Short mmCIF file of C-alpha atoms in Angstrom, two decimals:
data_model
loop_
_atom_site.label_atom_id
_atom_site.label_comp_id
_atom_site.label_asym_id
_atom_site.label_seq_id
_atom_site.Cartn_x
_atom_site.Cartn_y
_atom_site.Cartn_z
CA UNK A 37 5.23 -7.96 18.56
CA UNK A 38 6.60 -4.81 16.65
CA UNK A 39 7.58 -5.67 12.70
CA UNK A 40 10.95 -5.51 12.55
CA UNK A 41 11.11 -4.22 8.73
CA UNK A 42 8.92 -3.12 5.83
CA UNK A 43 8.42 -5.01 2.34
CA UNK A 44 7.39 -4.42 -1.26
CA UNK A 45 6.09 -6.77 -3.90
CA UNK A 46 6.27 -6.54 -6.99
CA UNK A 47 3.74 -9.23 -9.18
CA UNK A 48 6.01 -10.45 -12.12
CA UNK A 49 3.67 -10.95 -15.60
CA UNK A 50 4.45 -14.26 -16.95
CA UNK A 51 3.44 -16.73 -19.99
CA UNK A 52 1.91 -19.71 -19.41
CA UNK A 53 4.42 -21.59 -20.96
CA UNK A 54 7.04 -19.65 -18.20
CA UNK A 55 4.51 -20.45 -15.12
CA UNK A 56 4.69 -23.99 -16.66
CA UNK A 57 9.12 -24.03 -16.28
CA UNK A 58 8.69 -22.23 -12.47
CA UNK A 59 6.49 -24.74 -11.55
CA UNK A 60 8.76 -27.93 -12.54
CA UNK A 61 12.01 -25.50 -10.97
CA UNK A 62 10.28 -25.30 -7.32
CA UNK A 63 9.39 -29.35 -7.66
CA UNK A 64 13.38 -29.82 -8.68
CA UNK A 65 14.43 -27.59 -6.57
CA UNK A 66 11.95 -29.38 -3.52
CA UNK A 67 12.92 -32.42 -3.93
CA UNK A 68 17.14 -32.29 -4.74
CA UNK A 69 18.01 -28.84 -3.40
CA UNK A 70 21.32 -27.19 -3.86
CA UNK A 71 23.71 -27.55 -1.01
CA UNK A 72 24.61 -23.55 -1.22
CA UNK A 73 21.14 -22.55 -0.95
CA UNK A 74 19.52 -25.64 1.55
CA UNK A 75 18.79 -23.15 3.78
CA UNK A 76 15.96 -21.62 1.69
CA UNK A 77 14.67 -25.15 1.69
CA UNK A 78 14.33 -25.87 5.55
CA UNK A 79 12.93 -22.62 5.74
CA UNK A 80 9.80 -23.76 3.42
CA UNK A 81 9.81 -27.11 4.74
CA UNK A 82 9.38 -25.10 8.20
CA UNK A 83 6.77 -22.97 7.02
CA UNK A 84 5.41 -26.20 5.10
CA UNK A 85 4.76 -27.76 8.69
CA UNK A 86 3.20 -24.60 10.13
CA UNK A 87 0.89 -24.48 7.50
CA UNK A 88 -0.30 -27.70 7.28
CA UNK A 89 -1.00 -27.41 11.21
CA UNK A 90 -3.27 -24.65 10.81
CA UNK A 91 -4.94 -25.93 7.89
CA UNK A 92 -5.94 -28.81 10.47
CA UNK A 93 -7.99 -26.12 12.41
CA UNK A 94 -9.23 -23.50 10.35
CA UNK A 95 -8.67 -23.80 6.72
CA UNK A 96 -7.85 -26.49 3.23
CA UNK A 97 -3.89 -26.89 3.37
CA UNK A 98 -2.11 -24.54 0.88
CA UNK A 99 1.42 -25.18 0.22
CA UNK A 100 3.48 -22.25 1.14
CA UNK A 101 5.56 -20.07 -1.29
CA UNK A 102 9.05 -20.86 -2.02
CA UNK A 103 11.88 -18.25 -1.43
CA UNK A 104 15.10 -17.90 -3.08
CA UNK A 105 18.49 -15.27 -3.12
CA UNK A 106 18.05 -12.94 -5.75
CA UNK A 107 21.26 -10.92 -7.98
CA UNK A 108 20.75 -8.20 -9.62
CA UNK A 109 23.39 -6.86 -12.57
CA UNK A 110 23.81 -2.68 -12.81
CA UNK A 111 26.00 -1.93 -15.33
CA UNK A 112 29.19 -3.52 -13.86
CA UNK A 113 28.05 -4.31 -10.81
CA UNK A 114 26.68 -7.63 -9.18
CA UNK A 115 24.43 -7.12 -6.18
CA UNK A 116 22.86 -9.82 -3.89
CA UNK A 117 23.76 -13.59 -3.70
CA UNK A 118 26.16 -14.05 -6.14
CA UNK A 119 25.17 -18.25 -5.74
CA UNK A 120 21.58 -16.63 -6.29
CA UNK A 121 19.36 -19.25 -9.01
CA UNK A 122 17.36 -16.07 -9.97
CA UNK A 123 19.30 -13.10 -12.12
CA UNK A 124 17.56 -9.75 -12.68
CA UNK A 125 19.52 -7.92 -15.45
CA UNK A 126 18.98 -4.00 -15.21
CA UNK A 127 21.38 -3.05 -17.67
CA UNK A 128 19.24 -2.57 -20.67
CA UNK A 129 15.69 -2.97 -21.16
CA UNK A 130 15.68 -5.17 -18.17
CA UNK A 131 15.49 -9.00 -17.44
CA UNK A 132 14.76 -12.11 -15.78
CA UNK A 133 16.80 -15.59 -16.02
CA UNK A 134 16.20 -18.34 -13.98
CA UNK A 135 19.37 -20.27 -16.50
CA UNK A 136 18.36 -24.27 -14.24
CA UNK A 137 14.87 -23.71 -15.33
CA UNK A 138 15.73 -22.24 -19.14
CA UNK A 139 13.98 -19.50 -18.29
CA UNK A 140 14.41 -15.97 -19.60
CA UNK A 141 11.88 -13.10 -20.76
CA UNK A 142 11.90 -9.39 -20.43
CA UNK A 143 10.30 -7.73 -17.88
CA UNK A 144 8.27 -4.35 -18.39
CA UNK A 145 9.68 -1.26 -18.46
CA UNK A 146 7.97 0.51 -15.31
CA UNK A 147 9.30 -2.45 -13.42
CA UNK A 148 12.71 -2.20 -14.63
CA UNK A 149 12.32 1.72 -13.86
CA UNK A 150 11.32 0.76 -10.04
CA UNK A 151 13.62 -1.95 -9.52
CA UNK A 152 16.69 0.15 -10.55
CA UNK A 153 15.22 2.95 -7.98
CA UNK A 154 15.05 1.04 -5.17
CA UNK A 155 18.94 -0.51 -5.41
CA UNK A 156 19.86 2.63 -5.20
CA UNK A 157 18.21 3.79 -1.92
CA UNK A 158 20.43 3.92 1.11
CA UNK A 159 20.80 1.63 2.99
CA UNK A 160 20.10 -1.04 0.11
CA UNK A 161 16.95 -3.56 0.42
CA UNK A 162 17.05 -7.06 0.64
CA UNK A 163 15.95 -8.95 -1.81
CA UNK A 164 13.88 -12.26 -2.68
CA UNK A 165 12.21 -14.09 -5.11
CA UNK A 166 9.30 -16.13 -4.33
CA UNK A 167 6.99 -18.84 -6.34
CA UNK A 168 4.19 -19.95 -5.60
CA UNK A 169 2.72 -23.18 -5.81
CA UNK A 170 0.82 -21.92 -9.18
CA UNK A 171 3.94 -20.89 -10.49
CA UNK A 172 3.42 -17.21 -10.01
CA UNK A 173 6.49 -15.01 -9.28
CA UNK A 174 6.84 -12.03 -6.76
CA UNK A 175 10.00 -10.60 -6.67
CA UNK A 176 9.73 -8.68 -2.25
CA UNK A 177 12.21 -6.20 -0.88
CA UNK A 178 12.92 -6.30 2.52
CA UNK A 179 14.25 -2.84 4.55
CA UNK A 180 13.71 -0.82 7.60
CA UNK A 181 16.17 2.53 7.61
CA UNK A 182 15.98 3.89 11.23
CA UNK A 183 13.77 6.76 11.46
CA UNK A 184 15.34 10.25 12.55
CA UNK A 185 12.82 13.48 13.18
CA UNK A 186 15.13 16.49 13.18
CA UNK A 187 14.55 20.12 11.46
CA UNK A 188 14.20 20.79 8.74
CA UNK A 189 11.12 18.44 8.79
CA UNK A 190 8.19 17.07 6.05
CA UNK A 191 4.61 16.39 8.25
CA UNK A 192 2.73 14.71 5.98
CA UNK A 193 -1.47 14.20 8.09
CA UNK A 194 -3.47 11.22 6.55
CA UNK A 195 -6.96 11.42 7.64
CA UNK A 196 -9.19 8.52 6.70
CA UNK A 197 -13.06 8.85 5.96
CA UNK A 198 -15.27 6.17 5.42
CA UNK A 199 -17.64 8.83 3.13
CA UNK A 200 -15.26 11.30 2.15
CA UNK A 201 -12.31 9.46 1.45
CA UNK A 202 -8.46 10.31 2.18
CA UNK A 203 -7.38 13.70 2.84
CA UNK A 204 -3.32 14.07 2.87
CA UNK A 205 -2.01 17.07 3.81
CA UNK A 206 1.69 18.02 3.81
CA UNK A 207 3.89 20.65 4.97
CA UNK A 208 7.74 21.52 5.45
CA UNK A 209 8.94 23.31 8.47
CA UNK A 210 12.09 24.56 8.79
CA UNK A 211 13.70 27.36 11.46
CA UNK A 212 12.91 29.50 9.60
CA UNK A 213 8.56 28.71 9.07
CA UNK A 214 6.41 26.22 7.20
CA UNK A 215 5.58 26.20 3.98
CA UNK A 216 2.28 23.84 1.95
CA UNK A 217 3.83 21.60 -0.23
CA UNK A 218 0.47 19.77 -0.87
CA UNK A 219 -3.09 19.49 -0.14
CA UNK A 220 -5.16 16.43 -1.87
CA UNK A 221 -8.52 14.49 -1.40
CA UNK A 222 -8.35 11.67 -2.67
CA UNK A 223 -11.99 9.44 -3.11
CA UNK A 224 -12.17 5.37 -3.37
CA UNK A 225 -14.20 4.09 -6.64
CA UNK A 226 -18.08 4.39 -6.52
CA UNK A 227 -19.08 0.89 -6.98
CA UNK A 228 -22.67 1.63 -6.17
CA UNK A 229 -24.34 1.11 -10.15
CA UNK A 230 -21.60 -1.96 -10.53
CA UNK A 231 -22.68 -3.44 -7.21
CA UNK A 232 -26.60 -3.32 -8.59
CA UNK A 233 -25.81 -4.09 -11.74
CA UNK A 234 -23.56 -7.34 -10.39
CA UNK A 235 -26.60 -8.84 -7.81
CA UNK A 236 -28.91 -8.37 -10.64
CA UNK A 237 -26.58 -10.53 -12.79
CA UNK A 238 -26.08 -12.53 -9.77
CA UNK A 239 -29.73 -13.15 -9.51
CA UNK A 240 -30.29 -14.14 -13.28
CA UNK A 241 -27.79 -16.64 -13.30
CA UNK A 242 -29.26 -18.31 -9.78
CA UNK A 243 -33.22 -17.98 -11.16
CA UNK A 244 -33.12 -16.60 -14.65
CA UNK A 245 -35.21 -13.30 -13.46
CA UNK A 246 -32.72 -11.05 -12.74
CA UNK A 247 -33.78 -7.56 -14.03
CA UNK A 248 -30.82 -6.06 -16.11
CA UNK A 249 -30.84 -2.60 -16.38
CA UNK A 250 -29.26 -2.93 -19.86
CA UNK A 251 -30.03 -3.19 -23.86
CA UNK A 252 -27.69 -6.44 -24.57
CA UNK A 253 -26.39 -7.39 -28.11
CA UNK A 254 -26.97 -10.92 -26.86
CA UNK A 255 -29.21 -13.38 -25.38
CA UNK A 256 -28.13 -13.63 -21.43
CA UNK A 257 -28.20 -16.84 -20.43
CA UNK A 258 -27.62 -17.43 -16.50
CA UNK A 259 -24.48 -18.99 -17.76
CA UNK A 260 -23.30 -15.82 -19.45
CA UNK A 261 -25.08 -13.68 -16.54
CA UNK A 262 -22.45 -15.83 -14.34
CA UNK A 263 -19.55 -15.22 -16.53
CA UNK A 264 -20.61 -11.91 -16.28
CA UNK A 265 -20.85 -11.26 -12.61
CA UNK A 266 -17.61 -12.74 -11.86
CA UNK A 267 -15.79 -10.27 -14.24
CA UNK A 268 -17.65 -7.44 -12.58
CA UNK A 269 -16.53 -9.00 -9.11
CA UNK A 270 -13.22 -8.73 -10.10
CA UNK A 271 -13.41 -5.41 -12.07
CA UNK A 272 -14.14 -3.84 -8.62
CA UNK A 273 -11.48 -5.58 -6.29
CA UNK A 274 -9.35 -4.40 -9.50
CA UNK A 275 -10.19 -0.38 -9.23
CA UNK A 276 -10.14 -0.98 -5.34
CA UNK A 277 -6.40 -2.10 -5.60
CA UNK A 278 -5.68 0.46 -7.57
CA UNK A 279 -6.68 3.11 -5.74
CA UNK A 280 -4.61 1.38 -2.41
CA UNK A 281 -1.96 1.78 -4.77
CA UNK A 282 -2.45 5.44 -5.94
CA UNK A 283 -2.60 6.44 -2.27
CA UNK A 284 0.84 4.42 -1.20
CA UNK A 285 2.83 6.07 -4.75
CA UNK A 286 1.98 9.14 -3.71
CA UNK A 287 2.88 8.99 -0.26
CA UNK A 288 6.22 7.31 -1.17
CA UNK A 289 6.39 10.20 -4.14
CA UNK A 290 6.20 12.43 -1.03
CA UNK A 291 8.55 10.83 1.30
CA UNK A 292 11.62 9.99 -0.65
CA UNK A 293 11.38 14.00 -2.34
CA UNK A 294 11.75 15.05 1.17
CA UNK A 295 14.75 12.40 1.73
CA UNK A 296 16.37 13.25 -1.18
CA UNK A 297 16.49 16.96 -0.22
CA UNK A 298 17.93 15.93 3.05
CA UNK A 299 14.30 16.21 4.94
CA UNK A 300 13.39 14.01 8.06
CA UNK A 301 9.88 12.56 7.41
CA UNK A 302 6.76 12.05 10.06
CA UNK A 303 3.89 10.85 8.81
CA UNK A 304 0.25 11.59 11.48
CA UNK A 305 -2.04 9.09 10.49
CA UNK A 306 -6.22 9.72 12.22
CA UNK A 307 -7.19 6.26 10.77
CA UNK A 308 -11.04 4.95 10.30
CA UNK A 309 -12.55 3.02 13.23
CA UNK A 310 -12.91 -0.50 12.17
CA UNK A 311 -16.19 -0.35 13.48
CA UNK A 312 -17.79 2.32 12.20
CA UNK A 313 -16.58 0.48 8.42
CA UNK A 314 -18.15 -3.22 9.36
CA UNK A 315 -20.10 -4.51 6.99
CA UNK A 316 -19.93 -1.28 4.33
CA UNK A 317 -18.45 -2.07 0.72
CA UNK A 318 -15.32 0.29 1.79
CA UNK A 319 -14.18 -1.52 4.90
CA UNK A 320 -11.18 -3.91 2.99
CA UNK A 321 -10.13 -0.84 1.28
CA UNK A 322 -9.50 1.57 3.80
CA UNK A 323 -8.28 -0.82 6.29
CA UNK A 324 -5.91 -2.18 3.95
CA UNK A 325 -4.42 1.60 3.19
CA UNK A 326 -3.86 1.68 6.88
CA UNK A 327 -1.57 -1.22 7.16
CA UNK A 328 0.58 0.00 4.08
CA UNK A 329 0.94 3.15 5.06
CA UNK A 330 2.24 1.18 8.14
CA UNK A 331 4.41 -1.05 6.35
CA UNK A 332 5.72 2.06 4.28
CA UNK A 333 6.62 4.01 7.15
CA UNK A 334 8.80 0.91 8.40
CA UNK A 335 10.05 -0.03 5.06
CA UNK A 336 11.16 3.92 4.23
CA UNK A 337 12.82 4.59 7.79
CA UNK A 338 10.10 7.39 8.96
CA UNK A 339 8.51 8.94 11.78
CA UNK A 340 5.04 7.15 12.04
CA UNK A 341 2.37 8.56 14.54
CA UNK A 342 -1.76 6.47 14.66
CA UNK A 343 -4.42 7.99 16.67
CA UNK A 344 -7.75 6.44 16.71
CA UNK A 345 -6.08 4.00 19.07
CA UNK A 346 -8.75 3.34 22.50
CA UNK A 347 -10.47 6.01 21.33
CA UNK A 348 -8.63 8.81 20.87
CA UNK A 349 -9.40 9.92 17.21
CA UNK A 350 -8.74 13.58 15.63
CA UNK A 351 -11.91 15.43 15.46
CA UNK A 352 -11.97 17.92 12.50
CA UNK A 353 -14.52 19.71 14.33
CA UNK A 354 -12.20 21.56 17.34
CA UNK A 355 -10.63 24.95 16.08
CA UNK A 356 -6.79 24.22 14.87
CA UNK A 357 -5.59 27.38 16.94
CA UNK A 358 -6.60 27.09 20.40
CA UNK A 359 -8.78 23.85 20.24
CA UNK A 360 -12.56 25.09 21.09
CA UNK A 361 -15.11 23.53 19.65
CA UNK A 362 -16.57 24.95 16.22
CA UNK A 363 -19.85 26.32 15.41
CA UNK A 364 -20.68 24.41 11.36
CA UNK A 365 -21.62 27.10 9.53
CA UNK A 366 -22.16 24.91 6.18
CA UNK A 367 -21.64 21.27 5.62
CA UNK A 368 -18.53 19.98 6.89
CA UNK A 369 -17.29 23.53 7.48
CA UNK A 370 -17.04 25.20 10.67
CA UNK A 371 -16.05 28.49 12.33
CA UNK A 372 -14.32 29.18 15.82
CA UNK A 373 -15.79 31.59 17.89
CA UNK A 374 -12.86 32.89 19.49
CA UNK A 375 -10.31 32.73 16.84
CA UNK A 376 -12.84 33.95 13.92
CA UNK A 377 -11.35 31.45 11.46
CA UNK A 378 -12.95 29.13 9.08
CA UNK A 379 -11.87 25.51 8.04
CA UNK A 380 -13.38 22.40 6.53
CA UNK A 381 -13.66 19.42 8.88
CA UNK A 382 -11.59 17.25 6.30
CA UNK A 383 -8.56 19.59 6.24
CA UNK A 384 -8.22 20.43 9.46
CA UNK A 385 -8.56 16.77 10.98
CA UNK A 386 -5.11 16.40 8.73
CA UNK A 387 -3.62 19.34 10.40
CA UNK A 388 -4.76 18.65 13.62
CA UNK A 389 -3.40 15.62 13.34
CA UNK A 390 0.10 17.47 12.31
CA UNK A 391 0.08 19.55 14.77
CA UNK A 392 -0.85 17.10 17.78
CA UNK A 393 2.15 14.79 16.92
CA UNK A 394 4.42 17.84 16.48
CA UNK A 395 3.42 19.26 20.17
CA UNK A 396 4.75 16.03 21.99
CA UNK A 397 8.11 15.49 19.46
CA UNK A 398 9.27 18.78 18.51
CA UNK A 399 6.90 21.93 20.45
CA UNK A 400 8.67 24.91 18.55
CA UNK A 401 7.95 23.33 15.12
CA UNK A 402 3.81 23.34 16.34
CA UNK A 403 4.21 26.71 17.01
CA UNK A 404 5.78 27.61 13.76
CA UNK A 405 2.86 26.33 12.07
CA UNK A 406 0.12 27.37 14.27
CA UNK A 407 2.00 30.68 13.40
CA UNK A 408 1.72 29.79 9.66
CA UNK A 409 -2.17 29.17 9.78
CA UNK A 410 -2.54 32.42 10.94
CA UNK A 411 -1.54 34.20 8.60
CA UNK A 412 -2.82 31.24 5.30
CA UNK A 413 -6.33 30.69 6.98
CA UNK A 414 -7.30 29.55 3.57
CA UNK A 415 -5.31 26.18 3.61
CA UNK A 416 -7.87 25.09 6.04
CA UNK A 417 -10.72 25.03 3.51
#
């Protein structure tokens, strides 16, 4: 079933004290909720049920989030629910009030900064609040702008490689040619020493002989060595995250410079095969960039075009002119033997991918660029 929008989350930092308050508002609000805003409460207890059924078959029972309206204040201007039980004041430094709860503390000034920027997009996002049953709060936008591909045009080619890492490639074309606007590589964290380093740990804490390839200020006991090894577990999902999100704010960077300069946006994505990523330390990661460059496509209203699908993959080795098969004349670089050009197999799997997409949805826009490699052979390598 196709998603019918896009989303964003943003993860709000709170004090204990302030989990402690959401936690008794979602039991008040549970148990005697408001008659404006009873929807939001058959809607958990509905998702209450479903997840209780499942946890019958697979899984422990986890109480499902709760979801509530959310307003926001700009300046002098309300927007949202104005009956919403969650304010987000954007006026100043920026601000969250929950005023049943007593609950009110600032919130940082990148989110303020992001949360300003995306009530002004056009069309507006919905907004929600949710809490958790830890009393964690996640304030989601909700959108999904229909997506237009007319000239001029921004091709931006995502190719995915489970050694390399991400190559993103983009390009304007207008009537008038193409022009580079970027060409990056970007590489996931090597966890390889912190992965060692971790088992060792690991092992020290299960046996107490774990071999610890380091001069400690302190006696490691296998109850520090745990402590230890749990931190480095979650220093790793930590940089992995990070780099999802690196690869997502510069896409978006991308995307909404285009929109704003009156650009349509497609976006030719040669993702990994799944199965070529099984069992390897990377296959969460890149996987989980593919489904938010997904959801970002949806939730910014752009052209979105996947190969890999049964098969049918981007191969960075076929030349980008007239598709023969390269010779490699070094690693990862190849040369056609018709055309006489050069290109590295990363690059040119991005602009293959570019140019594939634009030969079925807009033929004299390939052309332009094929024209444009011609005569820039160097932005292949």
């Amino acid at each position: 079933m196709e998603k019918k929008f896009g989303y964003r989350v943003w993860k709000i930092s709170a004090s204990k004290e302030v989990r402690t308050k959401l936690l008794g508002f979602r039991c008040s609000f549970l148990n005697e909720p408001k008659d404006n805003l009873k929807k939001y409460w058959q809607a958990w207890q509905k998702a209450f049920e479903e997840a209780r059924e499942k946890s019958k078959k697979r899984t422990r029972f986890k109480s499902p989030p709760l979801f509530l309206p959310v307003r926001f204040q700009l300046g002098g201007v309300v927007r949202g629910n104005h009956n919403a039980p969650v304010v987000i004041d954007l006026r100043s430094q920026g601000e969250l009030r929950i005023s049943r709860a007593g609950i009110r503390f600032p919130l940082k000034p990148s989110l303020t900064r992001a949360l300003r920027e995306e009530n002004s997009l056009t069309p507006r996002p919905e907004f929600i609040a949710q809490i958790t049953s830890q009393g964690r709060l996640r304030i989601i936008a909700f959108r999904r702008p229909r997506a237009e591909l007319r000239l001029p045009i921004r091709v931006i080619g995502v190719d995915i490689n489970s050694r390399h890492g991400i190559t993103v490639v983009s390009l304007d074309i207008e009537a008038t040619g193409a022009r580079l606007v970027s060409r990056l590589r970007l590489k996931p964290p090597n966890h390889g020493w912190r992965k060692r380093l971790t088992s060792e740990l690991q092992r020290h804490a299960d046996t107490g002989r774990g071999e610890v390839p380091l001069a400690l200020p302190f006696v490691l006991t296998t109850e520090r060595a745990g402590r230890l090894a749990r931190k480095m577990r979650h220093r790793e999902k930590g940089l992995n995250a990070a780099f999802v999100q690196h690869v997502l704010a510069l896409l978006r960077r991308l995307i909404r410079e285009a929109v704003g300069r009156g650009y349509s946006v497609l976006v030719a994505m040669d993702p990994i095969n799944p199965e070529t990523l099984r069992g390897t330390g990377l296959q969460g990661t890149l996987l989980r960039v593919v489904r938010r460059v997904e959801n970002l496509a949806l939730y910014e209203g752009v052209a979105l075009a996947l190969f890999g699908r049964n098969g049918n993959g981007v191969s960075g080795k076929l030349c980008p002119l007239c598709g023969g098969k390269g010779v490699e004349v070094a690693p990862r670089r190849y040369q056609c033997p018709h055309c006489h050009i050069e290109w590295n197999r990363d690059y040119n799997a991005s602009f293959r991918a570019i140019l594939l997409v634009l030969q079925k949805r807009a033929p004299e826009s390939a052309e332009a660029l094929r024209r444009w490699l011609q005569e820039h052979p160097r932005a292949l390598l």
